Every structure is written in structure tokens, then in C-alpha cells.
Short mmCIF file of C-alpha atoms (C1' of nucleotides) in Angstrom, two decimals:
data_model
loop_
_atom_site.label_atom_id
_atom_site.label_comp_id
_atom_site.label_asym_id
_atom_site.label_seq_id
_atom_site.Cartn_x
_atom_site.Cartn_y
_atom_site.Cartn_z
CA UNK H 1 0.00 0.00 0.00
CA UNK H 2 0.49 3.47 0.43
CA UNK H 3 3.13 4.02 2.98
CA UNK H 4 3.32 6.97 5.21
CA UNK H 5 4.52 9.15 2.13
CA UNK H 6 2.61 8.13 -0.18
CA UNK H 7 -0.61 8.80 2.39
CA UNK H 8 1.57 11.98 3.34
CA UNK H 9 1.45 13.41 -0.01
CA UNK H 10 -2.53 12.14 -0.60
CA UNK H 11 -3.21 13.99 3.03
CA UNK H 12 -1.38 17.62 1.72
CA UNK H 13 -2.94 17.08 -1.62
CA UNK H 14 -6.78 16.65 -0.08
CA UNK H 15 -6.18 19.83 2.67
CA UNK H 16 -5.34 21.92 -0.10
CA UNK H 17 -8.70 20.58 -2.52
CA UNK H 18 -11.37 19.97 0.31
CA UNK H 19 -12.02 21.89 3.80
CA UNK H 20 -14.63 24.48 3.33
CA UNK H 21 -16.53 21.74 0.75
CA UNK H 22 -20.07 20.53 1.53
CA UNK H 23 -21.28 17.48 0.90
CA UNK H 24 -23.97 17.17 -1.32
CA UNK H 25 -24.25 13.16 -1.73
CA UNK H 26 -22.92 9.72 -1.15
CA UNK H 27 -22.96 6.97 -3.19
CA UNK H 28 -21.49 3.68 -1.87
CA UNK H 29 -22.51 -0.29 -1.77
CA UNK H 30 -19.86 -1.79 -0.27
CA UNK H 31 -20.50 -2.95 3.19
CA UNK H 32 -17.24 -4.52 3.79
CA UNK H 33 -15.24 -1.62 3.47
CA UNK H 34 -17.63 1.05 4.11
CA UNK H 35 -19.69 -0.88 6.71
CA UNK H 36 -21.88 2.46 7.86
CA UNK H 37 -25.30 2.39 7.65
CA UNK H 38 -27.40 5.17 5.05
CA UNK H 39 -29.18 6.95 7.84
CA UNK H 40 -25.90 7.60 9.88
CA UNK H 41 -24.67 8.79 6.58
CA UNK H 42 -27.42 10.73 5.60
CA UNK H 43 -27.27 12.41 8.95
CA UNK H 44 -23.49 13.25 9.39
CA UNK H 45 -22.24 13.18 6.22
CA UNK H 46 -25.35 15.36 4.18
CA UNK H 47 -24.35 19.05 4.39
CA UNK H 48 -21.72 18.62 6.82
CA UNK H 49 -18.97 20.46 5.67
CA UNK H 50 -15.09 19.32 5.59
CA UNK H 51 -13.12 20.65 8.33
CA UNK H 52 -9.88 18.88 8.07
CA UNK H 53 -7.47 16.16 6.63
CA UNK H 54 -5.22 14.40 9.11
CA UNK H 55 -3.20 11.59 9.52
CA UNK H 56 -1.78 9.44 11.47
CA UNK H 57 0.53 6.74 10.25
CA UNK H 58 -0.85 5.52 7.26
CA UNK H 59 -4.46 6.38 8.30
CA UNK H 60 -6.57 9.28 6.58
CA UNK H 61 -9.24 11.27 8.76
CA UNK H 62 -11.34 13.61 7.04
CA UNK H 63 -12.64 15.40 9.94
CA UNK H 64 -16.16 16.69 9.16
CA UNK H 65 -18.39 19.85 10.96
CA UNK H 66 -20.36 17.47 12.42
CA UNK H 67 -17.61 16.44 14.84
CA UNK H 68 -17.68 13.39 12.95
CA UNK H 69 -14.79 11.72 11.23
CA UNK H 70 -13.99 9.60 8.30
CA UNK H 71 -11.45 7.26 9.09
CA UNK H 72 -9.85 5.68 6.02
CA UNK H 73 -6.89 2.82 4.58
CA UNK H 74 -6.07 2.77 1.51
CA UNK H 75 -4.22 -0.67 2.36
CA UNK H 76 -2.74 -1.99 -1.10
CA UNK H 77 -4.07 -0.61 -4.24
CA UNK H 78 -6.74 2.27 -2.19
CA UNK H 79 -6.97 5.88 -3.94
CA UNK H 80 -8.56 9.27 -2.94
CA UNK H 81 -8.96 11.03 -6.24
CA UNK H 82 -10.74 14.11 -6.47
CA UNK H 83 -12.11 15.84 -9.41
CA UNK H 84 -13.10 19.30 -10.06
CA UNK H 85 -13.77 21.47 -12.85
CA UNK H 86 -11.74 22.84 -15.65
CA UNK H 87 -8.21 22.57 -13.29
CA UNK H 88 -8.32 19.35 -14.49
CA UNK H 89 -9.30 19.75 -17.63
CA UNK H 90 -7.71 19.68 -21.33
CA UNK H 91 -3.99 20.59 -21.09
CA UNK H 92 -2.49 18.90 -17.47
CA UNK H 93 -0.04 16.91 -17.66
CA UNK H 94 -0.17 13.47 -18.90
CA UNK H 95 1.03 11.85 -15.73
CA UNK H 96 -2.15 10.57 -14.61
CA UNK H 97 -2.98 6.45 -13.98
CA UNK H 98 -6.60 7.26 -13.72
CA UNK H 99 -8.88 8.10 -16.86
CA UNK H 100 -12.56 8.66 -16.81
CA UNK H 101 -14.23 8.37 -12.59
CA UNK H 102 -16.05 6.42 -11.63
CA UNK H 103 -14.55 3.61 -13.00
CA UNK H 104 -14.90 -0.20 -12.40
CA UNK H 105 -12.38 0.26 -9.03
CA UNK H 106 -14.82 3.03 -7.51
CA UNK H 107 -15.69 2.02 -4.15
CA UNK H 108 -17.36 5.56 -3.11
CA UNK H 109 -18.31 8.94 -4.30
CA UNK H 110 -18.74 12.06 -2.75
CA UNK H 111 -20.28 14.70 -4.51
CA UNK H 112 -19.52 18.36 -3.21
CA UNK H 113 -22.27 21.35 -3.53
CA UNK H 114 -20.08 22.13 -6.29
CA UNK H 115 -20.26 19.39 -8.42
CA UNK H 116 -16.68 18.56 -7.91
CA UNK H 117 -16.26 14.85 -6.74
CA UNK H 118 -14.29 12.71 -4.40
CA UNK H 119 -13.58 9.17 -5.45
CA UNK H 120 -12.44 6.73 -3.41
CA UNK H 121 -11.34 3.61 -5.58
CA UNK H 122 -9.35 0.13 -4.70
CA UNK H 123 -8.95 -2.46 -7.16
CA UNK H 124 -8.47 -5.09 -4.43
CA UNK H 125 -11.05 -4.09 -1.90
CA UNK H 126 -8.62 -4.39 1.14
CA UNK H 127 -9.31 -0.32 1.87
CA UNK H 128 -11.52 0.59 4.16
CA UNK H 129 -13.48 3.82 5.23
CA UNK H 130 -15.34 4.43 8.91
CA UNK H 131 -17.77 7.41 9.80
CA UNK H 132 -17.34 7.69 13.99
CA UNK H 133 -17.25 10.00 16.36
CA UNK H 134 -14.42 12.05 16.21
CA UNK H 135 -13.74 11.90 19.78
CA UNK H 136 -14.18 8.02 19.46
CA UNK H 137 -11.20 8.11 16.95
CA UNK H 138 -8.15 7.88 19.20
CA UNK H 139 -10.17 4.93 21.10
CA UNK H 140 -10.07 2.60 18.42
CA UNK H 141 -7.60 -0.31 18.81
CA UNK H 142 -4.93 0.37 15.81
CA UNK H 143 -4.42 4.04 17.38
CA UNK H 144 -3.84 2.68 21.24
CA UNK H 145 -1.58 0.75 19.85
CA UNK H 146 -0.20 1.96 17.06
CA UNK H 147 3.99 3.05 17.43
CA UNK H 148 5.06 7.24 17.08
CA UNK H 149 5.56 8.51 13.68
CA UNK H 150 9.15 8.45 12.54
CA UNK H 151 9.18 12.14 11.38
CA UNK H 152 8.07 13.95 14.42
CA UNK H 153 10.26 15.85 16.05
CA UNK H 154 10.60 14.32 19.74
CA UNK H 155 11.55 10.46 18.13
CA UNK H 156 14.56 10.33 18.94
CA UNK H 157 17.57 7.53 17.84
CA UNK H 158 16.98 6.54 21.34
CA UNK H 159 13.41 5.62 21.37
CA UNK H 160 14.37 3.90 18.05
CA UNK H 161 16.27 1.65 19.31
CA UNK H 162 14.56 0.83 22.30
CA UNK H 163 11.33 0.14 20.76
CA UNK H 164 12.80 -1.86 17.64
CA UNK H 165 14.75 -4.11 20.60
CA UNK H 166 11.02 -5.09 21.97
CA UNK H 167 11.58 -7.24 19.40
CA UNK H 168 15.03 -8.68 19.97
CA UNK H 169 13.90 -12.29 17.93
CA UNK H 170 12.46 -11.06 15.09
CA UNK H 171 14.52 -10.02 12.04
CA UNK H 172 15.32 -6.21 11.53
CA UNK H 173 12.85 -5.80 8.67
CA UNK H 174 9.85 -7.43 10.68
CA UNK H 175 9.90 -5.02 13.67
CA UNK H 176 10.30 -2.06 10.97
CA UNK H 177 7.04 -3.33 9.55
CA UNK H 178 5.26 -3.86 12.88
CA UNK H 179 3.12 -0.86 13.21
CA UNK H 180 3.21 -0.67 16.88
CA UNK H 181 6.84 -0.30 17.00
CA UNK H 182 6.73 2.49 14.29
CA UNK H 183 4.10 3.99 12.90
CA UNK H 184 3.68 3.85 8.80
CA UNK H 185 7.05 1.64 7.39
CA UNK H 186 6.16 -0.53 5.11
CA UNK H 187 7.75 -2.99 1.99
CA UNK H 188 9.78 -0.17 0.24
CA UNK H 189 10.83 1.93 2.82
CA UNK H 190 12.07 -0.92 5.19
CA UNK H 191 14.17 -2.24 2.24
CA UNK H 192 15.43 1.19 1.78
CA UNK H 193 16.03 2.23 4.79
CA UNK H 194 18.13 -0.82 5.32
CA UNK H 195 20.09 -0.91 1.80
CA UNK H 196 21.36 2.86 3.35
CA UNK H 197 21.94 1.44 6.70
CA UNK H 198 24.01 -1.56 5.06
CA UNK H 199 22.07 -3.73 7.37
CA UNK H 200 20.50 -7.48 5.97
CA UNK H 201 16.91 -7.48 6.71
CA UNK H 202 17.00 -11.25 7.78
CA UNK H 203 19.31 -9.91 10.80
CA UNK H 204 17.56 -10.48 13.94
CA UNK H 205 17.24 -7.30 15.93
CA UNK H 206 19.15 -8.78 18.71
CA UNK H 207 22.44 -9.16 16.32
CA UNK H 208 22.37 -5.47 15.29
CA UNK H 209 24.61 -3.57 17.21
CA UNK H 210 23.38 0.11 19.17
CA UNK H 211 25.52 1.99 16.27
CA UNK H 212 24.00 0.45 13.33
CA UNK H 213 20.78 0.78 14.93
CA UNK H 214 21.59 4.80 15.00
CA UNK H 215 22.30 4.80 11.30
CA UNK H 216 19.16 3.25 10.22
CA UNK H 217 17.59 5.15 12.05
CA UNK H 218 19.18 8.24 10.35
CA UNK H 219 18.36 6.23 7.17
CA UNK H 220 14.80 5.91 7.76
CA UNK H 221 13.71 9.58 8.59
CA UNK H 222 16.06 10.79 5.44
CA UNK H 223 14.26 7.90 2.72
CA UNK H 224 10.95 9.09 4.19
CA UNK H 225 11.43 12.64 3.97
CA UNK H 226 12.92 12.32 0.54
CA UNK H 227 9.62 10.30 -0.81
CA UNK H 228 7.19 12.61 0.73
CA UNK H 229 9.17 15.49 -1.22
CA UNK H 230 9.04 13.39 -4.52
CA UNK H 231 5.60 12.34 -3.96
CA UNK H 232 5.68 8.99 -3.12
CA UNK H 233 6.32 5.87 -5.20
CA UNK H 234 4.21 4.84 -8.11
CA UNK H 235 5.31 0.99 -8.23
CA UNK H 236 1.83 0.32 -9.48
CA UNK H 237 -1.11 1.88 -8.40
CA UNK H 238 -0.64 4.44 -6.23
CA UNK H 239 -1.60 8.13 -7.60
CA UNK H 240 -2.03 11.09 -5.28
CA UNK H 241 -5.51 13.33 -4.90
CA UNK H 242 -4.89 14.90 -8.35
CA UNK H 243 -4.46 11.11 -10.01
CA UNK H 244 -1.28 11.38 -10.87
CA UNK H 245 2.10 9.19 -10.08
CA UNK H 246 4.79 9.71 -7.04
CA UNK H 247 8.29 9.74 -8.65
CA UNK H 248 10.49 8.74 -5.34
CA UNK H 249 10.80 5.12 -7.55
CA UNK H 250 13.55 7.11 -10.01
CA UNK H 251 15.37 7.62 -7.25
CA UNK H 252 14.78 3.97 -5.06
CA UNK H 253 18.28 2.28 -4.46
CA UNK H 254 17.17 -1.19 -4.47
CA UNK H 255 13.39 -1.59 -4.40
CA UNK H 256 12.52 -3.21 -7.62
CA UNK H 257 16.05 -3.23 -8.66
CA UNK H 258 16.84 -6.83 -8.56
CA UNK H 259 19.39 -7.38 -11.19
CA UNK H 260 20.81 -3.88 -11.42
CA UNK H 261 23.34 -2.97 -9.73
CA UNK H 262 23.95 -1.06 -6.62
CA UNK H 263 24.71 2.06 -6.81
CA UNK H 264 27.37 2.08 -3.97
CA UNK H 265 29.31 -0.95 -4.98
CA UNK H 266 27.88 -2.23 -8.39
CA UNK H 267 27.04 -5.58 -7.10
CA UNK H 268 23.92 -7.27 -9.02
CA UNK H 269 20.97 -6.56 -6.72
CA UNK H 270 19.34 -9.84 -5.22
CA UNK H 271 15.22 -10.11 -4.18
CA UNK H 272 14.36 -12.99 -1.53
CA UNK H 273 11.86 -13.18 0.78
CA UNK H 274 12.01 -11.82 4.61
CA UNK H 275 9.22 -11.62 6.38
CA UNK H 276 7.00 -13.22 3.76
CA UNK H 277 7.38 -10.04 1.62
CA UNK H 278 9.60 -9.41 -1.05
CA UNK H 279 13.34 -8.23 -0.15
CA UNK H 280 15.22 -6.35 -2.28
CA UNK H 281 19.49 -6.32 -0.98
CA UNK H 282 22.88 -5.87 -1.91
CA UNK H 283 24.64 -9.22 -1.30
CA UNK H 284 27.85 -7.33 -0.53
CA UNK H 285 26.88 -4.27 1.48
CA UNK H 286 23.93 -6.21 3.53
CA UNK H 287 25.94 -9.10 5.37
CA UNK H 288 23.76 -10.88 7.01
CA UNK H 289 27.02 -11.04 9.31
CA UNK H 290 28.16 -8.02 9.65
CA UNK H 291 26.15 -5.73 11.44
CA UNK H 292 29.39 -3.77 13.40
"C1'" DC G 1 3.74 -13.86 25.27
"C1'" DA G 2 6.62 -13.80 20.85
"C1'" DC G 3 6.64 -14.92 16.41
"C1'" DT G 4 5.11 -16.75 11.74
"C1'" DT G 5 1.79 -17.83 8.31
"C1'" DG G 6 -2.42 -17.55 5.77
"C1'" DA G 7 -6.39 -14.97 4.41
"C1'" DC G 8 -8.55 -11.07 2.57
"C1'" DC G 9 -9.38 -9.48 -3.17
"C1'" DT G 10 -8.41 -8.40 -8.08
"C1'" DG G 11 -5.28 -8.15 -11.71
"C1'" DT G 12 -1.08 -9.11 -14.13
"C1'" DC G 13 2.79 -11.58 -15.56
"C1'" DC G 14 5.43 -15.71 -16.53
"C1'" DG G 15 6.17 -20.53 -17.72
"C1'" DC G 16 4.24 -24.42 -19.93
"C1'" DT L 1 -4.25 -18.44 -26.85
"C1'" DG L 2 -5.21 -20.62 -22.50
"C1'" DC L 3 -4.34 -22.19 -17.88
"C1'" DG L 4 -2.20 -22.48 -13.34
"C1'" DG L 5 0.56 -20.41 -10.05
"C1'" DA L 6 3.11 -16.75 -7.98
"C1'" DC L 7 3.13 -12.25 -6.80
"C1'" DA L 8 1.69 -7.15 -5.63
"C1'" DG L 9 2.61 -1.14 -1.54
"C1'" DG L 10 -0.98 -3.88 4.47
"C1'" DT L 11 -2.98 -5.75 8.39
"C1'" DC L 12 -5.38 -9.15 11.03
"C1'" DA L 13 -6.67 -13.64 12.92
"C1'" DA L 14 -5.21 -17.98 13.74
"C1'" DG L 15 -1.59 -21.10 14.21
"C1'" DT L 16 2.89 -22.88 16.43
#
DNA sequence: CACTTGACCTGTCCGC
DNA sequence: TGCGGACAGGTCAAGT
């Protein structure tokens, strides 16, 4: 899915488009991923305005006048797409993966008073979108639990470390992934992170000494503040809220580079499998051995 | 409790 | 061209 920059740069791109916007409709029929019933809808979605985009790890809330709050994941393949008038009309740039909304991947629309549109599609239906309470938000289980975000400014190397080492057993690239250790990591950014960090992602956390711990972190925040300043990555499907692609990909050292070779020491890139996802590494500078 | 694996879906690509 | 299987950015529940 989405990662935290990718959700980043959908989050900046919606707070620019929608607060102030009232909702004149919305059309949905899918009660898996949008489990609400009509008449809550109909009552605090229907003229409410927008009043905010927020998010937290790699969670979207769209907070709503009604003190109520959308909370949505766009999981794998989710997209927030939003289409207005003649901005996006003949003459933008051909960058865009997403041709004539809705299509057959719309899961919901939300008209605006307007007539400009907000379309949430997912081709593989693991997304999700909640209307709550916004005071009920932080109560749900994923945010009690869920770790700090990487980029703020009070995480420190030190709570880093200490978090990651709750998880002493597991390999490095595991506990990057686990959510409640760090809030929004996920497949490209752990592989990354660690490619920068020369650290193998099979390495249990226990084997990885304080210091290299320190540069990943270092690693981590700079890959993630780089995407979010490209955009994201477009491996596939992800597009931000104007539909078109993150570029961060151009610049990836070894995710989805299997075969090239590394830019540091020109060794063919290898993928595997860690942590039942794919694993893109350097054979030479990721030593499953060496983590001094 | 810590950790790993399979399931959730649809679509695409690759080998036969 | 068709078919089966593996795989795809995430997260849970269920298993060991």
C-alpha cells in the first residue's frame, strides 16, 4: 500500500482541494469496506462540511463539521482522487494512472455542492473507510496501539532503538514493519532504509549492534522525507488526490532493482523473501554477518 | 507472550 | 491463446 509518504502526499494534496466543501451526496454499496449504515450517513455526512485532513501513520481522517470523522486505509491498491472542474481539464499533464471516474475500481463517491467529486477507488477491496465520532477516533484499537511517527520531532535515535529491541527475535525488517513499534514503514521503505543502513533485513534485531541501529535510524527519517518530497512511489497503483504518479521510484536504491546494480558498490541486486514479503538487498553491502 | 503464516481481493505476468 | 501459479505497496486472525 500506500506508505506513510505516499498517504503523506494524498493527506497535503486533499487539505489543499477539500475543507470548506459541503457534501452534497454519497454513493457507496460496499458494506465490507464502508460498513456504515445510510441513515448515519445521511445524517453526518449530508451538508456537513469538511473541516480537516489528518493523519496518522498511514491512516486518513477527514474530519467533518459534524464532529464526525472519516477514518480511512487505503491498504494496497486504495486511492482518494478528487475531481473538479476545468483545473483538471484539457492541457495537465499526462502523468495521470486514472482516466474517466467512476470507473470499475470506484468504491465511493462524494459529490460536493459544487459538483466537484471525491472518489475513493481500490482495485483489491482491502481499503476501508469508517464514519465515527471524532472523539471516538483515538479509542479505536490500531491508534492505542499503534507506534510514534518516525518524522516527528521528539523520536529520537533513542526511542528507536529501544522500541525496535522489543523485538530482539524477530529479524530487523519485521519489527520495521510492525506498526506498533513504528508507525507507517512498510515494503519499500524498510528495504530502503536498510540498503542505506548496510544492514541485511534477515538480521535479527538482537544481532544489530546500538551503532547500526543509529544509522538506520538516520536512514529511515532521510528515505521518508525524501519520498514525501518526490511524492511517493508509483510501483503500481498508487496516484495522489490529483491522479497522478509519485516519482520517489527514479530515485529507489534497491526496491525493484533486482538485477541492477547497486549504486554504492555495483554488485547485481538480489530479491528474496524476509518476512514473507519481497526483499530487495545488496549481497555485498547487507551481510547478514556483519552488522558492526 | 513472541513470532510466523495464511487470508482477505483483483489483476497481471510468466512458464508451460 | 489458455491455464495455473506466484506475486503485488498492508494488516489481522489464527496457528505454532
Amino acid at each position: 500500500m500506500p506508505e506513510l509518504p505516499e498517504v503523506e502526499t494524498v493527506r497535503s494534496g486533499l487539505v489543499k482541494l477539500l475543507p470548506g466543501k459541503i457534501i452534497a451526496s454519497v454513493n457507496f454499496d460496499w458494506p465490507k469496506g464502508f460498513p456504515n449504515a445510510q441513515t448515519d450517513v445521511d445524517v453526518f455526512m449530508i451538508g456537513a462540511s469538511i473541516k480537516d485532513v489528518r493523519r496518522r501513520a498511514k491512516v486518513l481522517l477527514i474530519d467533518l463539521s459534524t464532529s464526525y470523522t472519516l477514518v480511512c486505509h487505503l491498504k494496497m491498491t486504495g486511492q482518494f482522487v478528487f475531481r473538479g472542474g476545468e483545473e483538471f481539464g484539457a492541457g495537465h499533464p499526462n502523468d495521470s494512472l486514472i482516466g474517466v471516474l467512476p470507473d470499475k475500481s470506484t468504491r465511493v463517491i462524494i459529490e460536493f455542492s459544487d459538483g466537484t467529486h471525491l472518489y475513493f477507488n481500490d482495485q483489491r477491496k482491502f481499503g476501508w473507510m469508517r464514519l465515527m465520532p471524532s472523539v471516538q477516533v483515538p479509542e479505536l484499537d490500531f491508534f492505542k496501539k499503534v507506534g510514534p511517527e518516525p518524522l516527528s520531532d521528539d523520536f529520537t535515535s533513542k526511542d528507536f532503538i529501544q522500541r525496535l529491541q522489543r523485538r530482539k527475535n524477530t529479524s530487523i525488517k519485521a519489527a520495521l514493519l510492525d506498526q506498533t513499534v513504528i508507525a507507517g514503514v512498510g515494503n519499500i521503505y524498510a528495504d530502503e532504509s536498510l540498503w542505506g543502513a548496510k544492514i541485511h533485513p534477515a538480521t535479527k534485531v538482537t544481532n544489530v549492534s546500538d551503532a547500526k541501529l543509529k544509522l538506520l535510524y538516520s536512514e529511515l527519517r532521510y528515505v521518508l522525507g525524501l519520498a514525501i518530497e518526490k511524492g511517493g512511489s508509483t510501483n503500481k497503483n498508487y496516484v495522489n488526490a490529483e491522479g497522478k504518479r509519485g516519482s520517489y521510484m527514479d530515485f529507489a536504491r534497491v526496491f525493484r532493482r533486482e538485477n541492477q546494480p547497486c549504486p554504492r558498490c555495483g554488485t547485481i541486486i538480489e530479491k528474496s523473501r524476509v518476512a514473507g514479503r519481497g526483499t530487495h538487498t545488496c549481497p555485498t553491502c547487507q551481510s547478514l554477518r556483519i552488522t558492526k
